[in-house]
């Protein structure tokens, strides 16, 4: 046993479905130990403010409604790296001491960070520098954290992408069109691959498998020649153009994000097939929904186990789901290797055995 009294919690990086359910699980479990939970607002931004922006979270706040809601009631940021905090002039500033001071000012005995690999790596560095008792909980729709089979938010994003295909199929059939759906996932093709299989796509393009446009064209022609005059294509946002270049959108402040490969493909396919083609970019719709049952479950399992790790004094760990069990791994190790799609694995094999075109043949 240790003498924990107050734990902090923050959400960091892009939001996703299930974050409020994690907060609920942590608050309920911590209250069971008699501890107070302090919610830090807008991730590291709240820690770096003087005084820190934070408020107490109590079981009474979680009356059953909040865990069903998308987003995060604490707010988050994916531009709050305290070691390289962006400045107006385009430079960066090391504000790590301010973040550490925020942890101390809040009189926290431990900190739970709900984040993706980037956020957890940064916060782990901060924890080392500032002697912070850190526990990580994995969340990301991209599901690219190698140490866990599943991260909070992924399952709901896949569900949304699958539902998008369910809605594209009738309109594709009505208009005899090829519908191209672009989904998120950053540098991993998990959402595209799984939603593509679940949503009965004809073609799935993922960054892990280089494609040739002629293979995609041949598949679409074959579908039309066989008498079905519509097709569904799913493409992961980080699939590159034929020259191997990333396709990105630029945003104010110098930010750029993947986006636009669906329209690139639509143009290329229009040149080489007679089919009418439309592109849909699903975007942040994949993040904002109410969490599905599996995300609520993982949020609950992860949240409760994170608190138990604090109780055991086992810090610097990330909770993870492996082989139908809850485990924990050193954060360094957990974020070291990103999990992209295993191109020899069972899901790719399934896609091939269902004769889904993956663009490489
Ligand atoms: O990492 C989650 C994610 O949604 C990616 O799939 C996507 O590429 C990126 O974040 C979008 O970032 P932003 O919310 O900054 O536009």
Short mmCIF file of C-alpha atoms and ligand atoms in Angstrom, two decimals:
data_model
loop_
_atom_site.label_atom_id
_atom_site.label_comp_id
_atom_site.label_asym_id
_atom_site.label_seq_id
_atom_site.Cartn_x
_atom_site.Cartn_y
_atom_site.Cartn_z
CA UNK A 1 0.00 0.00 0.00
CA UNK A 2 1.12 3.58 -0.58
CA UNK A 3 -0.24 6.89 0.62
CA UNK A 4 -2.08 8.04 -2.49
CA UNK A 5 -4.74 10.68 -1.89
CA UNK A 6 -5.18 12.62 -5.12
CA UNK A 7 -4.76 11.41 -8.66
CA UNK A 8 -4.88 13.54 -11.80
CA UNK A 9 -6.25 12.49 -15.16
CA UNK A 10 -6.01 14.06 -18.58
CA UNK A 11 -6.97 13.24 -22.14
CA UNK A 12 -4.32 13.97 -24.75
CA UNK A 13 -4.05 13.88 -28.54
CA UNK A 14 -7.02 13.51 -30.88
CA UNK A 15 -10.33 12.72 -29.23
CA UNK A 16 -12.27 9.52 -29.89
CA UNK A 17 -15.31 7.67 -28.65
CA UNK A 18 -14.99 6.20 -25.16
CA UNK A 19 -12.89 8.84 -23.37
CA UNK A 20 -15.68 9.83 -20.99
CA UNK A 21 -16.22 6.16 -20.21
CA UNK A 22 -12.54 5.90 -19.20
CA UNK A 23 -12.91 8.95 -16.96
CA UNK A 24 -15.93 7.35 -15.31
CA UNK A 25 -14.13 4.08 -14.65
CA UNK A 26 -11.13 5.87 -13.13
CA UNK A 27 -13.26 8.11 -10.94
CA UNK A 28 -15.40 5.24 -9.65
CA UNK A 29 -12.42 2.99 -8.94
CA UNK A 30 -10.43 5.80 -7.30
CA UNK A 31 -13.41 6.70 -5.11
CA UNK A 32 -13.50 3.07 -4.05
CA UNK A 33 -10.00 3.59 -2.64
CA UNK A 34 -11.07 6.85 -1.00
CA UNK A 35 -8.99 8.96 -3.42
CA UNK A 36 -9.92 12.24 -5.10
CA UNK A 37 -9.67 12.46 -8.90
CA UNK A 38 -8.66 15.78 -10.44
CA UNK A 39 -9.51 16.24 -14.14
CA UNK A 40 -6.93 18.35 -15.96
CA UNK A 41 -8.45 20.42 -18.76
CA UNK A 42 -7.23 20.32 -22.36
CA UNK A 43 -4.41 17.85 -21.77
CA UNK A 44 -0.99 19.30 -21.12
CA UNK A 45 -2.32 22.80 -21.81
CA UNK A 46 -4.17 22.70 -18.48
CA UNK A 47 -1.03 21.57 -16.65
CA UNK A 48 1.06 24.37 -18.14
CA UNK A 49 -1.28 27.15 -17.02
CA UNK A 50 -0.76 29.08 -13.81
CA UNK A 51 -2.74 28.13 -11.85
CA UNK A 52 -3.33 24.82 -13.63
CA UNK A 53 -6.76 24.41 -15.19
CA UNK A 54 -8.33 21.45 -13.45
CA UNK A 55 -11.39 20.47 -11.47
CA UNK A 56 -12.43 17.66 -9.23
CA UNK A 57 -14.33 14.75 -10.76
CA UNK A 58 -16.69 12.89 -8.45
CA UNK A 59 -18.77 9.75 -8.91
CA UNK A 60 -21.90 11.89 -8.74
CA UNK A 61 -20.78 13.62 -11.99
CA UNK A 62 -21.04 10.30 -13.76
CA UNK A 63 -24.74 9.76 -13.45
CA UNK A 64 -24.89 7.32 -16.34
CA UNK A 65 -25.25 9.88 -19.13
CA UNK A 66 -21.65 10.96 -19.58
CA UNK A 67 -20.14 7.59 -20.42
CA UNK A 68 -22.45 7.37 -23.42
CA UNK A 69 -21.23 10.64 -24.90
CA UNK A 70 -18.51 11.12 -27.51
CA UNK A 71 -15.63 13.56 -27.09
CA UNK A 72 -14.00 14.27 -23.75
CA UNK A 73 -15.53 16.43 -21.06
CA UNK A 74 -11.98 17.47 -20.10
CA UNK A 75 -11.02 18.69 -23.56
CA UNK A 76 -7.80 17.68 -25.27
CA UNK A 77 -5.10 18.89 -27.61
CA UNK A 78 -2.76 17.37 -30.15
CA UNK A 79 -0.52 20.43 -30.26
CA UNK A 80 0.52 20.63 -26.61
CA UNK A 81 3.97 19.03 -26.50
CA UNK A 82 5.57 20.73 -23.46
CA UNK A 83 9.07 20.00 -24.82
CA UNK A 84 8.39 21.69 -28.15
CA UNK A 85 5.43 23.95 -27.55
CA UNK A 86 4.47 25.78 -30.76
CA UNK A 87 5.04 29.54 -30.82
CA UNK A 88 3.36 32.19 -32.98
CA UNK A 89 6.58 32.82 -34.94
CA UNK A 90 6.70 29.16 -36.00
CA UNK A 91 9.36 28.20 -33.45
CA UNK A 92 8.95 26.05 -30.35
CA UNK A 93 9.55 26.58 -26.63
CA UNK A 94 10.42 24.05 -23.91
CA UNK A 95 7.64 24.43 -21.33
CA UNK A 96 8.21 21.11 -19.60
CA UNK A 97 9.05 22.76 -16.27
CA UNK A 98 5.71 24.55 -16.32
CA UNK A 99 3.89 21.25 -16.85
CA UNK A 100 5.80 19.65 -13.98
CA UNK A 101 5.05 22.68 -11.79
CA UNK A 102 1.36 22.22 -12.66
CA UNK A 103 1.45 18.62 -11.42
CA UNK A 104 3.05 19.76 -8.16
CA UNK A 105 0.68 22.71 -7.73
CA UNK A 106 -2.27 20.33 -7.97
CA UNK A 107 -0.66 18.22 -5.22
CA UNK A 108 -1.12 15.07 -7.25
CA UNK A 109 0.25 11.74 -6.11
CA UNK A 110 -0.13 10.15 -9.56
CA UNK A 111 -1.27 11.01 -13.07
CA UNK A 112 -3.27 8.93 -15.53
CA UNK A 113 -2.81 9.97 -19.16
CA UNK A 114 -5.26 8.73 -21.79
CA UNK A 115 -3.39 9.08 -25.06
CA UNK A 116 -2.00 7.66 -28.26
CA UNK A 117 1.61 6.65 -28.79
CA UNK A 118 2.81 10.22 -29.38
CA UNK A 119 1.17 11.67 -26.27
CA UNK A 120 2.22 8.77 -24.06
CA UNK A 121 5.85 9.03 -25.19
CA UNK A 122 5.91 12.75 -24.42
CA UNK A 123 4.22 12.35 -21.06
CA UNK A 124 6.56 9.50 -20.14
CA UNK A 125 9.52 11.77 -20.81
CA UNK A 126 7.87 14.45 -18.68
CA UNK A 127 7.24 11.91 -15.92
CA UNK A 128 10.91 10.95 -15.84
CA UNK A 129 12.06 14.54 -15.78
CA UNK A 130 9.57 15.60 -13.13
CA UNK A 131 9.35 12.45 -11.02
CA UNK A 132 5.66 12.09 -11.89
CA UNK A 133 3.92 8.81 -11.07
CA UNK A 134 2.46 8.17 -14.53
CA UNK A 135 0.09 5.49 -15.83
CA UNK A 136 -0.94 5.39 -19.51
CA UNK A 137 -4.24 4.29 -21.03
CA UNK A 138 -4.18 3.69 -24.81
CA UNK A 139 -6.76 5.44 -26.97
CA UNK A 140 -6.69 6.02 -30.70
CA UNK A 141 -9.02 5.33 -33.57
CA UNK A 142 -5.88 4.37 -35.54
CA UNK A 143 -5.25 1.32 -33.30
CA UNK A 144 -1.54 1.65 -34.00
CA UNK A 145 -0.13 1.12 -30.50
CA UNK A 146 1.84 -2.09 -30.82
CA UNK A 147 1.56 -3.32 -27.25
CA UNK A 148 -2.21 -3.59 -27.11
CA UNK A 149 -4.55 -5.46 -29.40
CA UNK A 150 -7.08 -2.71 -29.07
CA UNK A 151 -7.13 0.94 -28.03
CA UNK A 152 -10.18 2.87 -26.88
CA UNK A 153 -11.99 4.51 -29.81
CA UNK A 154 -10.94 2.11 -32.55
CA UNK A 155 -13.96 -0.14 -32.50
CA UNK A 156 -16.45 2.72 -32.74
CA UNK A 157 -14.49 4.28 -35.63
CA UNK A 158 -14.63 0.97 -37.50
CA UNK A 159 -18.35 0.77 -36.84
CA UNK A 160 -18.87 4.26 -38.26
CA UNK A 161 -16.80 3.49 -41.36
CA UNK A 162 -18.78 0.28 -41.85
CA UNK A 163 -22.06 2.17 -41.53
CA UNK A 164 -20.79 4.65 -44.11
CA UNK A 165 -20.32 1.76 -46.54
CA UNK A 166 -23.82 0.53 -45.66
CA UNK A 167 -25.10 3.94 -46.73
CA UNK A 168 -22.94 4.22 -49.82
CA UNK A 169 -23.96 0.83 -51.20
CA UNK A 170 -27.62 1.66 -51.99
CA UNK A 171 -26.76 4.96 -53.63
CA UNK A 172 -23.89 3.33 -55.54
CA UNK A 173 -26.31 0.68 -56.82
CA UNK A 174 -29.04 3.22 -57.65
CA UNK A 175 -26.69 5.34 -59.74
CA UNK A 176 -24.47 2.56 -61.05
CA UNK A 177 -21.44 4.28 -59.57
CA UNK A 178 -18.10 3.48 -58.03
CA UNK A 179 -18.06 4.96 -54.54
CA UNK A 180 -14.69 5.62 -52.95
CA UNK A 181 -14.66 6.02 -49.16
CA UNK A 182 -11.58 7.57 -47.55
CA UNK A 183 -11.14 6.69 -43.88
CA UNK A 184 -8.70 7.83 -41.21
CA UNK A 185 -6.00 5.76 -39.55
CA UNK A 186 -2.86 7.86 -39.93
CA UNK A 187 -0.06 5.53 -41.09
CA UNK A 188 -1.97 2.33 -40.39
CA UNK A 189 -4.67 0.69 -42.49
CA UNK A 190 -6.62 -1.01 -39.69
CA UNK A 191 -9.84 0.99 -40.04
CA UNK A 192 -9.87 0.66 -43.84
CA UNK A 193 -9.17 -3.07 -43.81
CA UNK A 194 -11.64 -4.08 -41.12
CA UNK A 195 -14.44 -1.74 -42.21
CA UNK A 196 -13.82 -2.75 -45.81
CA UNK A 197 -14.36 -6.42 -45.01
CA UNK A 198 -17.32 -5.71 -42.70
CA UNK A 199 -18.86 -3.38 -45.27
CA UNK A 200 -18.37 -5.70 -48.25
CA UNK A 201 -16.00 -3.46 -50.19
CA UNK A 202 -14.70 -4.66 -53.56
CA UNK A 203 -11.36 -2.88 -53.23
CA UNK A 204 -9.45 -1.95 -50.07
CA UNK A 205 -6.29 0.11 -50.30
CA UNK A 206 -4.07 0.40 -47.23
CA UNK A 207 -0.64 1.99 -46.81
CA UNK A 208 0.97 -1.34 -45.90
CA UNK A 209 0.26 -2.82 -49.35
CA UNK A 210 1.50 -0.81 -52.35
CA UNK A 211 -1.11 -0.72 -55.10
CA UNK A 212 -1.08 -0.28 -58.87
CA UNK A 213 -3.95 1.63 -60.39
CA UNK A 214 -4.28 -0.88 -63.24
CA UNK A 215 -5.15 -3.61 -60.73
CA UNK A 216 -7.93 -1.47 -59.30
CA UNK A 217 -9.19 -0.62 -62.79
CA UNK A 218 -9.12 -4.28 -63.80
CA UNK A 219 -11.19 -5.23 -60.74
CA UNK A 220 -13.80 -2.57 -61.40
CA UNK A 221 -14.04 -3.58 -65.06
CA UNK A 222 -14.40 -7.22 -64.05
CA UNK A 223 -17.25 -6.34 -61.68
CA UNK A 224 -19.09 -4.39 -64.37
CA UNK A 225 -18.38 -7.06 -67.00
CA UNK A 226 -19.88 -9.67 -64.69
CA UNK A 227 -23.12 -7.69 -64.62
CA UNK A 228 -22.95 -5.73 -61.38
CA UNK A 229 -22.82 -2.07 -62.23
CA UNK A 230 -21.58 -0.55 -58.98
CA UNK A 231 -18.56 -0.99 -56.76
CA UNK A 232 -17.31 0.08 -53.32
CA UNK A 233 -13.71 1.11 -52.72
CA UNK A 234 -12.25 1.91 -49.30
CA UNK A 235 -8.97 3.76 -49.08
CA UNK A 236 -6.94 4.61 -45.99
CA UNK A 237 -6.02 8.28 -45.78
CA UNK A 238 -2.26 7.63 -45.83
CA UNK A 239 -2.26 5.65 -49.07
CA UNK A 240 0.06 7.50 -51.41
CA UNK A 241 -0.40 8.54 -55.00
CA UNK A 242 1.26 6.49 -57.73
CA UNK A 243 4.43 8.56 -57.50
CA UNK A 244 4.68 7.60 -53.82
CA UNK A 245 3.84 11.07 -52.53
CA UNK A 246 1.70 11.67 -49.45
CA UNK A 247 -1.54 13.50 -50.12
CA UNK A 248 -2.18 16.07 -47.41
CA UNK A 249 -4.33 19.05 -46.62
CA UNK A 250 -2.66 22.14 -45.25
CA UNK A 251 -4.24 24.01 -42.38
CA UNK A 252 -3.58 27.39 -40.80
CA UNK A 253 -0.63 27.49 -38.45
CA UNK A 254 1.47 25.27 -40.69
CA UNK A 255 -0.35 22.06 -39.77
CA UNK A 256 -0.86 19.41 -42.39
CA UNK A 257 -2.92 16.23 -42.16
CA UNK A 258 -3.56 13.33 -44.49
CA UNK A 259 -6.52 13.90 -46.80
CA UNK A 260 -7.43 13.78 -50.46
CA UNK A 261 -6.42 10.34 -51.70
CA UNK A 262 -10.07 9.45 -52.47
CA UNK A 263 -10.35 12.37 -54.89
CA UNK A 264 -7.00 11.54 -56.45
CA UNK A 265 -8.19 7.97 -57.07
CA UNK A 266 -11.54 9.18 -58.37
CA UNK A 267 -9.75 11.26 -61.01
CA UNK A 268 -7.42 8.43 -61.96
CA UNK A 269 -10.22 5.87 -62.20
CA UNK A 270 -12.38 8.24 -64.23
CA UNK A 271 -9.59 8.44 -66.81
CA UNK A 272 -9.48 4.69 -67.26
CA UNK A 273 -13.00 3.38 -66.67
CA UNK A 274 -16.39 4.46 -68.02
CA UNK A 275 -17.93 4.29 -64.59
CA UNK A 276 -19.25 7.33 -62.77
CA UNK A 277 -17.19 7.83 -59.66
CA UNK A 278 -17.81 9.72 -56.43
CA UNK A 279 -15.50 10.21 -53.47
CA UNK A 280 -16.50 10.55 -49.80
CA UNK A 281 -14.03 11.62 -47.13
CA UNK A 282 -15.35 10.41 -43.78
CA UNK A 283 -12.95 12.48 -41.67
CA UNK A 284 -13.67 13.41 -38.08
CA UNK A 285 -17.10 11.80 -38.17
CA UNK A 286 -15.12 8.70 -37.16
CA UNK A 287 -14.20 10.28 -33.86
CA UNK A 288 -17.25 12.06 -32.52
CA UNK A 289 -19.82 9.33 -32.03
CA UNK A 290 -21.17 7.77 -28.88
CA UNK A 291 -18.91 4.82 -28.01
CA UNK A 292 -20.04 1.35 -28.94
CA UNK A 293 -20.27 -1.46 -26.40
CA UNK A 294 -16.74 -2.75 -26.98
CA UNK A 295 -15.19 0.69 -26.49
CA UNK A 296 -17.22 1.18 -23.32
CA UNK A 297 -16.01 -2.17 -22.07
CA UNK A 298 -12.34 -1.52 -22.87
CA UNK A 299 -12.63 1.96 -21.33
CA UNK A 300 -13.97 0.40 -18.15
CA UNK A 301 -11.36 -2.38 -18.02
CA UNK A 302 -8.47 0.00 -18.74
CA UNK A 303 -9.68 2.69 -16.32
CA UNK A 304 -10.11 0.29 -13.41
CA UNK A 305 -6.77 -1.43 -14.03
CA UNK A 306 -4.94 1.89 -14.28
CA UNK A 307 -6.15 2.79 -10.79
CA UNK A 308 -5.13 -0.62 -9.49
CA UNK A 309 -1.60 -0.05 -10.83
CA UNK A 310 -1.42 3.18 -8.86
CA UNK A 311 -2.59 1.35 -5.77
CA UNK A 312 0.23 -1.18 -6.32
CA UNK A 313 2.78 1.62 -6.87
CA UNK A 314 3.62 0.30 -10.35
CA UNK A 315 4.28 3.47 -12.31
CA UNK A 316 5.53 4.15 -15.85
CA UNK A 317 3.16 1.43 -17.12
CA UNK A 318 0.54 1.41 -19.88
CA UNK A 319 -2.50 -0.84 -19.54
CA UNK A 320 -3.11 -3.11 -22.52
CA UNK A 321 -5.43 -5.83 -23.80
CA UNK A 322 -3.78 -9.04 -24.96
CA UNK A 323 -5.06 -12.57 -25.44
CA UNK A 324 -8.42 -11.74 -23.86
CA UNK A 325 -6.74 -10.37 -20.75
CA UNK A 326 -5.76 -7.08 -19.14
CA UNK A 327 -2.01 -6.63 -18.79
CA UNK A 328 0.42 -3.74 -18.39
CA UNK A 329 3.70 -2.90 -20.08
CA UNK A 330 6.41 -0.29 -19.53
CA UNK A 331 5.29 2.81 -21.46
CA UNK A 332 8.64 3.03 -23.29
CA UNK A 333 8.19 -0.46 -24.60
CA UNK A 334 4.49 -0.01 -25.30
CA UNK A 335 4.97 2.91 -27.67
CA UNK A 336 8.24 1.78 -29.25
CA UNK A 337 6.82 -0.17 -32.18
CA UNK A 338 3.73 1.05 -34.01
CA UNK A 339 1.26 -1.63 -35.03
CA UNK A 340 0.57 -1.40 -38.72
CA UNK A 341 -1.44 -4.05 -40.55
CA UNK A 342 0.26 -7.43 -40.67
CA UNK A 343 0.18 -8.10 -44.40
CA UNK A 344 0.59 -11.85 -43.82
CA UNK A 345 -1.91 -11.89 -40.97
CA UNK A 346 -5.38 -13.42 -40.77
CA UNK A 347 -7.34 -10.28 -41.64
CA UNK A 348 -5.43 -9.64 -44.87
CA UNK A 349 -5.70 -13.35 -45.67
CA UNK A 350 -9.43 -13.16 -45.10
CA UNK A 351 -9.74 -10.20 -47.45
CA UNK A 352 -7.83 -12.06 -50.14
CA UNK A 353 -9.80 -15.24 -49.64
CA UNK A 354 -13.01 -13.24 -50.16
CA UNK A 355 -11.51 -12.01 -53.43
CA UNK A 356 -11.31 -8.42 -52.26
CA UNK A 357 -8.81 -6.49 -54.39
CA UNK A 358 -6.01 -5.03 -52.24
CA UNK A 359 -4.49 -3.25 -55.21
CA UNK A 360 -1.32 -5.32 -55.52
CA UNK A 361 -2.63 -7.93 -57.92
O1 LIG B 1 -4.73 9.96 -34.78
C1 LIG B 1 -6.10 10.14 -34.92
C2 LIG B 1 -6.43 10.91 -36.18
O2 LIG B 1 -7.84 11.02 -36.26
C3 LIG B 1 -5.86 10.32 -37.44
O3 LIG B 1 -6.57 9.20 -37.89
C4 LIG B 1 -5.90 11.53 -38.35
O4 LIG B 1 -4.94 11.41 -39.37
C5 LIG B 1 -5.58 12.66 -37.43
O5 LIG B 1 -5.88 12.21 -36.11
C6 LIG B 1 -6.34 13.92 -37.69
O6 LIG B 1 -5.85 14.91 -36.85
P1 LIG B 1 -6.60 16.27 -36.54
O7 LIG B 1 -7.69 15.98 -35.54
O8 LIG B 1 -5.53 17.14 -35.99
O9 LIG B 1 -7.18 16.77 -37.82
#
